[in-house]
Amino acid sequence: MSIEQQYDEISRCNRCGFCQVACPIFRATGHEAGVARGRVALLRALIEKRIGWDEELKEPLFNCLLCGACTANCFPGVATADLVVDARTEYLERVGREKLHRLLFNHLLPYPKRLRWAARAAGLSLKSGLSNVAGALGLLRAFGRDFPRAQRIVKRLPDQAFRDRVPPGVLAGQGELRIGYFVGCGIDALCPDAAQATLGILRAVGRTVEVLENCCCGLPAMTYGDRAAARTMAEKNLALLEPRHFDVIVTDCSSCASFLKKYPALFDEADPRHQAAEVQAARVRDIVELLPQAAPLPHGEAGEKVIATYHDPCHAVRGQKLVRQPRDLLRSLPGIEYRELPEADWCCGGAGSYAAYHYDLSLEVLDRKLDNVERTGANLLVTSCPACIIHLSFGVHRRGLPVRVCHIAELTAASAEPVAACDRCSAIRNRPNS
């Protein structure tokens, strides 16, 4: 939908400024162009032809985190993030898209095996130091103007992706559900321990668990504004899911879960794919929704006390309204004291590949989050999004904080049998408090 068709929605903004209170970018910069009412005013100026489409629009359109906090604080409920995505789509059509993104969205993300090969190559590059040489030569700027600096966020990649460890296929479980495990790109390549923990939990509650050879959910392309690429990936995943008869489709990436639930919106209501998308979207569950079924949990080990806090991924708290479930679970785990994180639902600044283009700004947003983590006194920071895990892990390491960052599935696996705990969560349970 072009932004001209969204004029009525744009006109609902009454310029009250309540979006300023919740916008991480505005709180970091203080610039009106970085807050919702400023962006909406820009879109209105474009529609009224007071300004034209050119490359100067790229920064204000693409430095939005799309966290949705502005809408949550907006009395008329103006969906600014959706409007910005529409504007990005129109920007790509009018001004042009980068060749690298065509390569990424058309030839890499739709093909999981290619993506794993690319991740393996990137891992070797980091380990050998070749990426530092390439960065010094400026070659990595093709991946984003700040990519040479942003690559330090990922110190190293796992030696194996999850689906290299556990090939796609059907595994037997001990429960009653027929489960399809949708493995997100970030979980697969960056957080295989979290995927391993999730698989153990799913086998505890499922009669069968099929590890799917799905491709990217399409969210990265969608947020960039490439709707066609996002729709193509959705079609591939729907074709994979339709012949199978799952009770639930589970993913441990809150971003994937949120977007999978929104698949119907990618297709017109008269399109047969819309109905197919509705059927599958109704079966999608974030692992956070399924974790309570992994109970009963055994009694905690005597000795160490873990202090945990929880960071809400944007696509969980606003994308899916998942607020109570992770907190109830953390409070129920033996040997853990839960403390609420101030501004828990504020974006951490990860936002996928945001740092590749806005490294300094992403760190300003991250610093606010870490200030709040320190206030809790927690030694364990729990979340359910791989991008958040990577960004938060970088932040605590950069500050030298005695805090481990953990996927909630890993922590649950560390507290339950027969699921094996990952090394990170076993370590936090076996070291003295700092």
Coordinates of N, CA, C and O in Angstrom, one line a residue, residues 288-292 310 312 316-318 320-332 338 340 408:
V288 N 7.8 -19.3 24.3 CA 7.3 -18.8 25.6 C 5.9 -19.2 26.0 O 5.6 -19.4 27.1
E289 N 5.1 -19.4 24.9 CA 3.7 -19.8 25.2 C 3.6 -21.3 25.5 O 2.7 -21.7 26.2
L290 N 4.6 -22.1 25.1 CA 4.6 -23.5 25.3 C 5.3 -24.0 26.6 O 5.1 -25.1 27.1
L291 N 6.2 -23.1 27.1 CA 7.1 -23.6 28.2 C 6.4 -24.0 29.4 O 6.8 -25.0 30.1
P292 N 5.2 -23.4 29.8 CA 4.5 -23.9 31.0 C 4.2 -25.3 30.9 O 4.0 -26.0 31.9
Y310 N 14.4 -10.1 33.2 CA 13.9 -10.5 31.9 C 13.8 -9.2 31.0 O 13.2 -8.2 31.4
D312 N 12.1 -7.9 27.6 CA 11.1 -8.2 26.6 C 11.5 -7.9 25.2 O 11.7 -6.7 24.9
A316 N 7.9 -9.8 21.0 CA 7.2 -10.6 21.9 C 6.1 -9.7 22.7 O 5.0 -10.0 22.7
V317 N 6.6 -8.6 23.2 CA 5.8 -7.8 24.1 C 4.7 -7.0 23.3 O 3.6 -6.9 23.8
R318 N 5.1 -6.4 22.2 CA 4.1 -5.7 21.4 C 3.6 -6.4 20.2 O 2.5 -6.3 19.8
Q320 N 3.3 -9.7 20.1 CA 2.4 -10.9 20.4 C 1.7 -10.7 21.8 O 1.0 -11.6 22.2
K321 N 2.0 -9.6 22.5 CA 1.4 -9.4 23.8 C 1.8 -10.4 24.8 O 1.0 -10.8 25.7
L322 N 3.0 -11.0 24.7 CA 3.5 -12.0 25.7 C 4.3 -11.2 26.8 O 5.4 -10.9 26.6
V323 N 3.6 -11.0 27.9 CA 4.2 -10.3 29.0 C 4.2 -11.2 30.3 O 5.3 -11.4 30.9
R324 N 3.1 -11.8 30.6 CA 3.0 -12.5 31.8 C 3.7 -13.9 31.8 O 4.3 -14.3 32.7
Q325 N 3.6 -14.5 30.6 CA 4.1 -15.9 30.6 C 5.6 -16.1 31.0 O 5.9 -17.0 31.8
P326 N 6.5 -15.3 30.4 CA 7.9 -15.5 30.8 C 8.2 -15.2 32.2 O 9.0 -15.9 32.9
R327 N 7.5 -14.2 32.8 CA 7.7 -13.8 34.2 C 7.2 -14.9 35.1 O 7.8 -15.2 36.1
D328 N 6.0 -15.4 34.8 CA 5.4 -16.5 35.6 C 6.4 -17.7 35.6 O 6.6 -18.3 36.7
L329 N 6.9 -18.0 34.5 CA 7.8 -19.1 34.4 C 9.1 -18.9 35.2 O 9.5 -19.8 36.0
L330 N 9.7 -17.7 35.1 CA 10.9 -17.4 35.8 C 10.7 -17.5 37.3 O 11.6 -17.9 38.1
R331 N 9.6 -17.0 37.7 CA 9.2 -17.0 39.2 C 9.0 -18.4 39.7 O 9.2 -18.7 40.9
S332 N 8.7 -19.4 38.8 CA 8.4 -20.7 39.2 C 9.6 -21.6 39.2 O 9.6 -22.7 39.8
Y338 N 13.6 -13.8 41.0 CA 13.3 -13.0 39.8 C 13.1 -11.5 40.3 O 12.5 -11.2 41.3
E340 N 12.2 -7.7 38.5 CA 11.7 -7.0 37.3 C 12.7 -6.0 36.8 O 13.3 -5.2 37.6
I408 N 15.4 -18.0 27.2 CA 14.6 -18.6 28.3 C 14.5 -20.1 28.1 O 14.3 -20.8 29.1

